[in-house]
Short mmCIF file of C-alpha atoms in Angstrom, two decimals:
data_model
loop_
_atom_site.label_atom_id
_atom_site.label_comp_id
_atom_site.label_asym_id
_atom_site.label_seq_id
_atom_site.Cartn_x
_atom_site.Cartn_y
_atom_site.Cartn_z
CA UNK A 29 38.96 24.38 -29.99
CA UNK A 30 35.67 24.17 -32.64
CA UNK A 31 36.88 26.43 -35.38
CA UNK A 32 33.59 28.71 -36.98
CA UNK A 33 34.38 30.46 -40.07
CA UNK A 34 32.39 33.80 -41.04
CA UNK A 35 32.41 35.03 -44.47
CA UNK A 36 31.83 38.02 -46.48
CA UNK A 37 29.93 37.35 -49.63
CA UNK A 38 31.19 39.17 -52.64
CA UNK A 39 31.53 36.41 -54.71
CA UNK A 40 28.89 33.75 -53.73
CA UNK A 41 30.42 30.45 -55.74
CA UNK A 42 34.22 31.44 -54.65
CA UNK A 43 32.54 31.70 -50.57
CA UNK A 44 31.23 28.33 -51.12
CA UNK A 45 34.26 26.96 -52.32
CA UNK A 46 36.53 28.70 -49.64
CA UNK A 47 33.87 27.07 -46.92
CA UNK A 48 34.36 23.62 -48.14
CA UNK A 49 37.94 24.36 -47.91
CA UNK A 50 37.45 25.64 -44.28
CA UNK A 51 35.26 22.56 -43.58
CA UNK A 52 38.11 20.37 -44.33
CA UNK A 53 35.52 17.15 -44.15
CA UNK A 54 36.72 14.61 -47.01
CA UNK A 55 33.49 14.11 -48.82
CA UNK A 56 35.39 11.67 -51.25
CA UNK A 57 33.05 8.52 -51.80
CA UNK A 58 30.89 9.59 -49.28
CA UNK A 59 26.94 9.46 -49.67
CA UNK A 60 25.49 12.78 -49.03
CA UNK A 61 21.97 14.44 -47.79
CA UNK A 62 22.34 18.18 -48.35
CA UNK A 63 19.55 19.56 -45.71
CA UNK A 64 18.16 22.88 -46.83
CA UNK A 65 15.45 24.66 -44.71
CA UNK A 66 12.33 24.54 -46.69
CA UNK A 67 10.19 25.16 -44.01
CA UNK A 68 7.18 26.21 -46.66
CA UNK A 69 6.74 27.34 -50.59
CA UNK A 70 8.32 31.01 -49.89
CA UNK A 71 9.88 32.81 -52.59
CA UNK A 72 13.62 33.42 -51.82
CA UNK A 73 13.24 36.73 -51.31
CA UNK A 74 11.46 36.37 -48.11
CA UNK A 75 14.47 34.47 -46.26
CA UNK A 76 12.30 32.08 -44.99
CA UNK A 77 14.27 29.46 -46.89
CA UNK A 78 17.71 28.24 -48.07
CA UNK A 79 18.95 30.45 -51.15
CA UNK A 80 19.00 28.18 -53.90
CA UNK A 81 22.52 29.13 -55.32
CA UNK A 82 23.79 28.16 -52.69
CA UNK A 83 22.00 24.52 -52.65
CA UNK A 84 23.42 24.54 -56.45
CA UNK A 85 26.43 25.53 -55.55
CA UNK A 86 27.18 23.25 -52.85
CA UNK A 87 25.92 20.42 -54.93
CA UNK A 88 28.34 21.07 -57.39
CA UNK A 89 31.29 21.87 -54.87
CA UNK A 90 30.00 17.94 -53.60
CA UNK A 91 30.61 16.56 -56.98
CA UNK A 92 33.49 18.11 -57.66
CA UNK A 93 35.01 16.83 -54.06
CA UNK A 94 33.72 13.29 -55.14
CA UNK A 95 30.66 12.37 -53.01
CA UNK A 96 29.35 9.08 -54.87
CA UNK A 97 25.64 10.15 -54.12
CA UNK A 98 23.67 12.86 -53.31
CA UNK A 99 20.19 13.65 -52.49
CA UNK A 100 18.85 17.05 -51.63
CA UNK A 101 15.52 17.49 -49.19
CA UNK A 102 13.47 18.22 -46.29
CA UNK A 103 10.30 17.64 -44.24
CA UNK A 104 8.39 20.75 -44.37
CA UNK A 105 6.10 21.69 -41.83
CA UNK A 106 2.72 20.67 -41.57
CA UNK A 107 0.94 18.53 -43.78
CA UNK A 108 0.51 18.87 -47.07
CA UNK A 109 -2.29 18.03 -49.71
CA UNK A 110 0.14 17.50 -53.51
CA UNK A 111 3.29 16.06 -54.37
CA UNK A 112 6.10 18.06 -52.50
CA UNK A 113 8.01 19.00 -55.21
CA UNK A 114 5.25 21.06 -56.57
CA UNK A 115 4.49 22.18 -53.37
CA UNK A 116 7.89 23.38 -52.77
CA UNK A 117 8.70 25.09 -56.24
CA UNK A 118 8.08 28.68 -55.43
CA UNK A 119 11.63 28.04 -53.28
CA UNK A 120 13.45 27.74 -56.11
CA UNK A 121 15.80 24.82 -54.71
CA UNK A 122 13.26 22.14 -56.82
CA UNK A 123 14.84 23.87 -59.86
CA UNK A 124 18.53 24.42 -58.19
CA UNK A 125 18.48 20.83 -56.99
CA UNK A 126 17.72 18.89 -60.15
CA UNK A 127 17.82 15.41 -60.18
CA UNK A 128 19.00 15.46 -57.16
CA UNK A 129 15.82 16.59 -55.10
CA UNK A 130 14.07 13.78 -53.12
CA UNK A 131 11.24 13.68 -51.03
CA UNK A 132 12.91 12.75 -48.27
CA UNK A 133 9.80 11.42 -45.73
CA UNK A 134 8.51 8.49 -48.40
CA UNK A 135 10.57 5.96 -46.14
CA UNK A 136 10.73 6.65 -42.43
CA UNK A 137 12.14 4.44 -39.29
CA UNK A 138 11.68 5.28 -35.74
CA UNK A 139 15.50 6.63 -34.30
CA UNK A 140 15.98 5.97 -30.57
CA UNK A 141 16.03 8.99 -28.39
CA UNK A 142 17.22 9.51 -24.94
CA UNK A 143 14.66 12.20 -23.98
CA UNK A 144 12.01 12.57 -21.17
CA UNK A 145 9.19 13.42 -23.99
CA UNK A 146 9.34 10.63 -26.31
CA UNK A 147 11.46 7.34 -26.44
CA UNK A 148 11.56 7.91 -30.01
CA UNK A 149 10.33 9.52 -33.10
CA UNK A 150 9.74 8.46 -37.04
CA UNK A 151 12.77 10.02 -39.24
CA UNK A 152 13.72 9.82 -42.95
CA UNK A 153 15.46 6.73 -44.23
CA UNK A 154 18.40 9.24 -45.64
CA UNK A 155 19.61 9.23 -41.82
CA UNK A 156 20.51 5.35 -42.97
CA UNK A 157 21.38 5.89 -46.33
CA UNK A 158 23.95 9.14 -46.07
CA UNK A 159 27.32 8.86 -44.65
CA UNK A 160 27.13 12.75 -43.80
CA UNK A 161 24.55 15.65 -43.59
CA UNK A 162 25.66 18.84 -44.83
CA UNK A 163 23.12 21.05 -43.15
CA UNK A 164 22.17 24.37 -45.14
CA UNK A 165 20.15 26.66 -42.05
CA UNK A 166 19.49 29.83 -42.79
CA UNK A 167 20.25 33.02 -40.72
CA UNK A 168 16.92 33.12 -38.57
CA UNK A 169 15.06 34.25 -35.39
CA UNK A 170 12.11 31.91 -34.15
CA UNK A 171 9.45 33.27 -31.92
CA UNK A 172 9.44 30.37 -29.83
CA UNK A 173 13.28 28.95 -30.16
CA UNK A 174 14.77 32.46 -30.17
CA UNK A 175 16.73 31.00 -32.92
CA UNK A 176 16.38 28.76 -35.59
CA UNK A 177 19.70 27.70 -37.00
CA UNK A 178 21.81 24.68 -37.17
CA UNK A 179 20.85 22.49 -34.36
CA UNK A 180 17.14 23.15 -35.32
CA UNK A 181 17.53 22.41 -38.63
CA UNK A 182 18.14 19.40 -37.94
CA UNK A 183 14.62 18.48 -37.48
CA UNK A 184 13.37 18.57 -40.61
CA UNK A 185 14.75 15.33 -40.47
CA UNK A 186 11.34 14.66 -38.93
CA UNK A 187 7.94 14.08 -41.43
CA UNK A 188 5.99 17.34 -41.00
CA UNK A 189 2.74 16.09 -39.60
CA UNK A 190 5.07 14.41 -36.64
CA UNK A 191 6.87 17.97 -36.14
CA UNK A 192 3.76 18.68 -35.03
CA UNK A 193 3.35 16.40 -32.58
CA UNK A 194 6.24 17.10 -30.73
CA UNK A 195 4.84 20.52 -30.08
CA UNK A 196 2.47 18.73 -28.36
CA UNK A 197 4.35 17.29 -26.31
CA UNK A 198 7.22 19.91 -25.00
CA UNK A 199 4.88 22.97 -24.80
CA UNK A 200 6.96 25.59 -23.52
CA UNK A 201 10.11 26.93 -25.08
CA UNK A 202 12.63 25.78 -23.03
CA UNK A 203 10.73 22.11 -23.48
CA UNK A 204 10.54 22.81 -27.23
CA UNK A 205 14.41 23.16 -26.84
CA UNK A 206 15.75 20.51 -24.97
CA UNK A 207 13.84 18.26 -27.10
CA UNK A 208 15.56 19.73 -30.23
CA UNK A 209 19.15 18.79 -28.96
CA UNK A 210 17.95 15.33 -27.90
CA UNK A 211 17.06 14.77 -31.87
CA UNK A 212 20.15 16.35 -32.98
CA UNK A 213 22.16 14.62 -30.49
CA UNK A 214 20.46 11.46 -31.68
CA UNK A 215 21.38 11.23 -35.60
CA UNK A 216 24.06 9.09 -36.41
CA UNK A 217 25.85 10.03 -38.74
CA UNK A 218 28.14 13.36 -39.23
CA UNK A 219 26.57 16.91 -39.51
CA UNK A 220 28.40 19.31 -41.39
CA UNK A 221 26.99 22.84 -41.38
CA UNK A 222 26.75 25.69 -43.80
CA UNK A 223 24.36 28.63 -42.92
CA UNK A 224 22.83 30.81 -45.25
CA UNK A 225 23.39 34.48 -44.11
CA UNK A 226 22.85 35.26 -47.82
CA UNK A 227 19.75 37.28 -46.59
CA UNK A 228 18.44 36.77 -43.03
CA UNK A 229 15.37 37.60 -40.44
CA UNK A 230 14.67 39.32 -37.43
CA UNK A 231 12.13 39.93 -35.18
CA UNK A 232 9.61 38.48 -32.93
CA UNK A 233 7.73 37.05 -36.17
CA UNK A 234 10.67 34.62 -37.70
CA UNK A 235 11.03 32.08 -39.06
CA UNK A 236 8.23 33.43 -41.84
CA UNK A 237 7.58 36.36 -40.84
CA UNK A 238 10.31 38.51 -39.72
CA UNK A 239 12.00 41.58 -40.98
CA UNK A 240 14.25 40.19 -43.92
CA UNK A 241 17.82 41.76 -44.29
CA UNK A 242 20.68 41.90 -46.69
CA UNK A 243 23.50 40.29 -44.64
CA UNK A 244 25.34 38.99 -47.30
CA UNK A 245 27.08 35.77 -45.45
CA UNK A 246 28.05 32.10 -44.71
CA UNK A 247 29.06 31.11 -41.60
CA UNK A 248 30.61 27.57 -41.78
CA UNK A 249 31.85 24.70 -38.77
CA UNK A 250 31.48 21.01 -38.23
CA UNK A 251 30.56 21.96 -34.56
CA UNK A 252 26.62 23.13 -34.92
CA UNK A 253 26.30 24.16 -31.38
CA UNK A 254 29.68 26.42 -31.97
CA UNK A 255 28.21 27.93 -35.31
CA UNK A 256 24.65 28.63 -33.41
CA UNK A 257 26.81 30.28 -30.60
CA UNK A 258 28.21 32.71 -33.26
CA UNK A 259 25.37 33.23 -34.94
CA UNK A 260 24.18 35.16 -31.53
CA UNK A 261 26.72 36.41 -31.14
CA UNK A 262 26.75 37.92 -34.74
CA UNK A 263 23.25 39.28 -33.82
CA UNK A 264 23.98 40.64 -30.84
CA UNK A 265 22.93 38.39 -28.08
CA UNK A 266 24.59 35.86 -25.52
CA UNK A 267 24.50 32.34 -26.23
CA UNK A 268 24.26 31.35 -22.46
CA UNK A 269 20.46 32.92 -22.62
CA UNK A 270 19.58 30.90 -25.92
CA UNK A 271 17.77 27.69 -24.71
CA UNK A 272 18.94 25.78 -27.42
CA UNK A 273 22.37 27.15 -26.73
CA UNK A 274 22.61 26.56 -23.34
CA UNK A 275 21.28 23.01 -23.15
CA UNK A 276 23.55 21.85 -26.21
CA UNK A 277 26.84 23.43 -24.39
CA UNK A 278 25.35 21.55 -21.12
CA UNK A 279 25.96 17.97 -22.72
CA UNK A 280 29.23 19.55 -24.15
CA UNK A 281 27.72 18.92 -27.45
CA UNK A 282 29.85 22.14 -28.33
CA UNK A 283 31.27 25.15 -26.78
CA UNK A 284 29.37 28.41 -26.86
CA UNK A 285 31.33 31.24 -25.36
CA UNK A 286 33.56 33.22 -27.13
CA UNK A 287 36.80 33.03 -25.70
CA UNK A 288 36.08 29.00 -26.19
CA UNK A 289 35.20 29.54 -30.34
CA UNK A 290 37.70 30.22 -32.71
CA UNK A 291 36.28 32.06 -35.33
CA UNK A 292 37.83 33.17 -38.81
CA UNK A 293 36.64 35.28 -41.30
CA UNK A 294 34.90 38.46 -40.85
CA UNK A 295 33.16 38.36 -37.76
CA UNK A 296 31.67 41.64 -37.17
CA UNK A 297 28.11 42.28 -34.82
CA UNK A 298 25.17 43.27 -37.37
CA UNK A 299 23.96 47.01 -36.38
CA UNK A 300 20.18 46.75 -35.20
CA UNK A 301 19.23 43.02 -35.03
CA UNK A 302 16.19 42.29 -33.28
CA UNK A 303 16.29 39.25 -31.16
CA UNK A 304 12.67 38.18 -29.52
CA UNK A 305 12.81 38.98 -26.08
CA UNK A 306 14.64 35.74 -24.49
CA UNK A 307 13.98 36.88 -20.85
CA UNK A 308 10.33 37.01 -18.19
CA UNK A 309 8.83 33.49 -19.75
CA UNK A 310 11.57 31.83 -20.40
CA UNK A 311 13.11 32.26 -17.04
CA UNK A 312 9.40 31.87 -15.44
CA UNK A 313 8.87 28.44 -17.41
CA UNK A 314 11.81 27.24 -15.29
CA UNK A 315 9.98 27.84 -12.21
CA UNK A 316 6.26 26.86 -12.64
CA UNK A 317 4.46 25.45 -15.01
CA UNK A 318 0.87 27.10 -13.57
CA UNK A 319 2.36 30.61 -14.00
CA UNK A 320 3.83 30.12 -17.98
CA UNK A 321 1.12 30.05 -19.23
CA UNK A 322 0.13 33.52 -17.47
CA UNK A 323 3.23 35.09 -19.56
CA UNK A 324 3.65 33.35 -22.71
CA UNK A 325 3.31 35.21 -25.97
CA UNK A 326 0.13 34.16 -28.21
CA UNK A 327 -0.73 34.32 -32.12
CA UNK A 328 -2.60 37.05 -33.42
CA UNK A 329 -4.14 37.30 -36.88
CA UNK A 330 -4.06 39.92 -39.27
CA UNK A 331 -7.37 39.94 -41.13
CA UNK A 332 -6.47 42.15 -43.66
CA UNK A 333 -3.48 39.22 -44.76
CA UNK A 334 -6.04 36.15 -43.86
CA UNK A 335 -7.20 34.11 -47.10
CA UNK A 336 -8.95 31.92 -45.03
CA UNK A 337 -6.93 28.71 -46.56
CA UNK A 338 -6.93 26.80 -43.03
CA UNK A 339 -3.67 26.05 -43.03
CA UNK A 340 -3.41 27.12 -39.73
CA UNK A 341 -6.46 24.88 -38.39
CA UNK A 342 -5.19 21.58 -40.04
CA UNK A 343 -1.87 22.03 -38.26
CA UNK A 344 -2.02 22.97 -35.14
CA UNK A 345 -1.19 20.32 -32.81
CA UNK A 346 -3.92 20.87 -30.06
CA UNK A 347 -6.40 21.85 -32.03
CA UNK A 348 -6.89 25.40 -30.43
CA UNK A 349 -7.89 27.13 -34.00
CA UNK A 350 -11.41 26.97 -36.05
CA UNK A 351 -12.28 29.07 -38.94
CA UNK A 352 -15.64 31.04 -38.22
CA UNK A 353 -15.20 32.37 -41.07
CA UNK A 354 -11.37 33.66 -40.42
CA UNK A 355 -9.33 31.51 -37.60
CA UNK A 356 -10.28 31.99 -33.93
CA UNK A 357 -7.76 30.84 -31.76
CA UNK A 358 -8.74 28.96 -28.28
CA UNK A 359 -6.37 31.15 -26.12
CA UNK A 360 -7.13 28.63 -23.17
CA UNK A 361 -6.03 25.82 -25.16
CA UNK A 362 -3.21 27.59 -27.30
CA UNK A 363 0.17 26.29 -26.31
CA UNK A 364 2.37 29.17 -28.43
CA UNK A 365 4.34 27.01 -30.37
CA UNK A 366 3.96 29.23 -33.33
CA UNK A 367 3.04 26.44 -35.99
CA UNK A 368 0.00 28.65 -37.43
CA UNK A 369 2.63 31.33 -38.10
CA UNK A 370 5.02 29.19 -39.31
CA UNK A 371 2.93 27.45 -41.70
CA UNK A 372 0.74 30.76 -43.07
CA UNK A 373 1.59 30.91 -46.28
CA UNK A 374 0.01 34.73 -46.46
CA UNK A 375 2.13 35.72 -43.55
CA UNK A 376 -1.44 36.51 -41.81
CA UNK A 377 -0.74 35.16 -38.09
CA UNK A 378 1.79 36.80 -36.34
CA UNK A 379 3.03 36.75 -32.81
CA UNK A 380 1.89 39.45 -30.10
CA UNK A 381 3.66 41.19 -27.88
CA UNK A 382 3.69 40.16 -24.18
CA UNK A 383 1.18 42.97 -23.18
CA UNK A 384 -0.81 42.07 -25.98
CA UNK A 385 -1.12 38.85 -25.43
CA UNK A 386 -2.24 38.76 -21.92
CA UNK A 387 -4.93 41.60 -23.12
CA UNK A 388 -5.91 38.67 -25.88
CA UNK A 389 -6.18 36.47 -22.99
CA UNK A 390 -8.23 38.55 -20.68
CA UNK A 391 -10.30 39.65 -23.77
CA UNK A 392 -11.27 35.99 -24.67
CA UNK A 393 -11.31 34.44 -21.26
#
């Protein structure tokens, strides 16, 4: 039975210590890419990325368990115009990393994939180099994943400007999904998973622009798919409805209901999360692809937030967004994957509400 650990923070370097323990992996000689989330240059406070303590920490607790080498990075999303470690320095894990930061997408090779969207995609040359991943998610919804925790993560082993892509190609949610366990399912090497419940985010709006809470944990397993599972389960929701969830536990990847999870620690449901809504598209999307469309959320912006940077323009992967002079977004040719909210670093675009949405739709048709 996958074990899942869930921890209490009081003390945040003797919680790191006492997950390694729970871990149990031998990292002894072992070449190591410690995987943050650093989906964008947020501040910590915002949640949107891995607290840097505990990428210090956890580089530290490496060294002191004897990994012979290790790098610390990630593929951002979107593309981006200087060098990413200046890019990412408002994060803070530059600074927390130290020598040991890389830019991980300078060297890329194509990894095989047994998936019906793409035979194969471009992925960082770690993936040869490491012996292990120890994946560092952080406690997040997604508007268009439900979710974005350890299984996700896992595709910032991908160069940002291909993430897009993919969105390009599995449209829909449940699409989005299944393609997102065939590149985890893919790597080939060990994943080891720490998530950051340090802070966290709920809320239609994650993974940037959520509600951020105090939640003061790690939850730790070598089974991704079994931490994911408690990670709903923490925020009050059923694995079985997560797409992610659901299509990992149908590949036995991992297991992903309760009585089949053996978790430790101080598991206890957080009062008040907000999930997105998991339910009317998702199951429609199943059924036809004509009528998705019809119920799908869509981005809104905020004008008030907008700086006009055009972010959102140079990354979305259909090209459904022009500035004139604040972004108007093609509603016909939108595919709500979210990348313009994802990627706004002024937290401008958010994501509308079902009966919004359609009125966007009707407005602009």
């Amino acid at each position: 039975m996958d074990r899942v650990l869930v921890r209490k923070v009081d003390d945040l370097e003797s919680a790191v210590e006492e997950v390694f323990d729970f871990l149990g992996f031998d990292f002894t000689g072992k070449r190591v890419w410690v995987k943050p989330n650093l989906l964008a240059p947020h501040p910590p406070e915002r949640s949107v990325t891995t607290n840097p303590e505990l990428v210090r920490l956890a580089v530290q607790e490496l060294k002191r368990r004897g990994a012979s080498r290790i790098w610390v990075g990630d593929n951002p999303a979107g593309v981006r115009k200087i060098p990413l470690e200046e890019y990412l320095k408002p994060t803070g894990v530059v600074e927390a990393a130290g020598e040991y930061f890389v830019n991980p997408g300078l060297e890329v090779f194509n990894l095989p994939l047994k998936s019906r969207f793409v035979a194969t995609v471009p992925v960082s040359g770690l993936l040869r180099e490491a012996d292990v991943i120890l994946n560092l998610p952080v406690f997040k919804t997604h508007g268009l994943t439900i979710i974005t925790g350890a299984v996700k993560n896992i595709f910032g082993i991908i160069p940002g400007g291909h993430k897009t892509y993919l969105h390009a190609v599995a449209k829909s949610g449940l699409e989005f999904a299944e393609l997102l366990v065939d590149i985890y399912q893919a790597v080939p090497i060990p994943i080891v998973n720490i998530m950051d419940g340090i802070r966290g985010m709920d809320g239609p709006n994650g993974p940037s622009g959520g509600r951020v809470l105090n939640l003061k944990l790690l939850i730790a397993s070598t089974n991704a798919v079994a931490l994911d599972a408690v990670m709903v389960l923490l925020a009050g929701g059923k694995p079985e409805k997560i797409p992610i969830c659901r299509t990992a536990a149908a590949r036995n990847l991992g297991p992903i209901l309760r009585e089949k999870i053996e978790i430790h620690g101080d598991f206890q449901p957080i009062k008040g999360f907000r999930l997105p809504p998991v339910g009317l598209a998702a199951a429609v999307s199943k059924v036809s692809t004509l009528i998705y469309p019809l119920l799908r959320r869509t981005p809104q912006l905020n004008r008030r937030f907008c700086t006009q940077c055009g972010e959102c323009v140079q990354n979305c992967p259909v090209q459904a967004i022009n500035l004139n002079p604040y972004p108007v977004i093609n509603c016909k040719r939108c595919i709500a994957c979210f990348c313009c909210a994802e990627i706004c670093p002024a937290r401008a675009m958010t994501i509308a509400s079902l009966a919004k949405s359609l009125f966007l739709r009707m407005v602009k048709s």
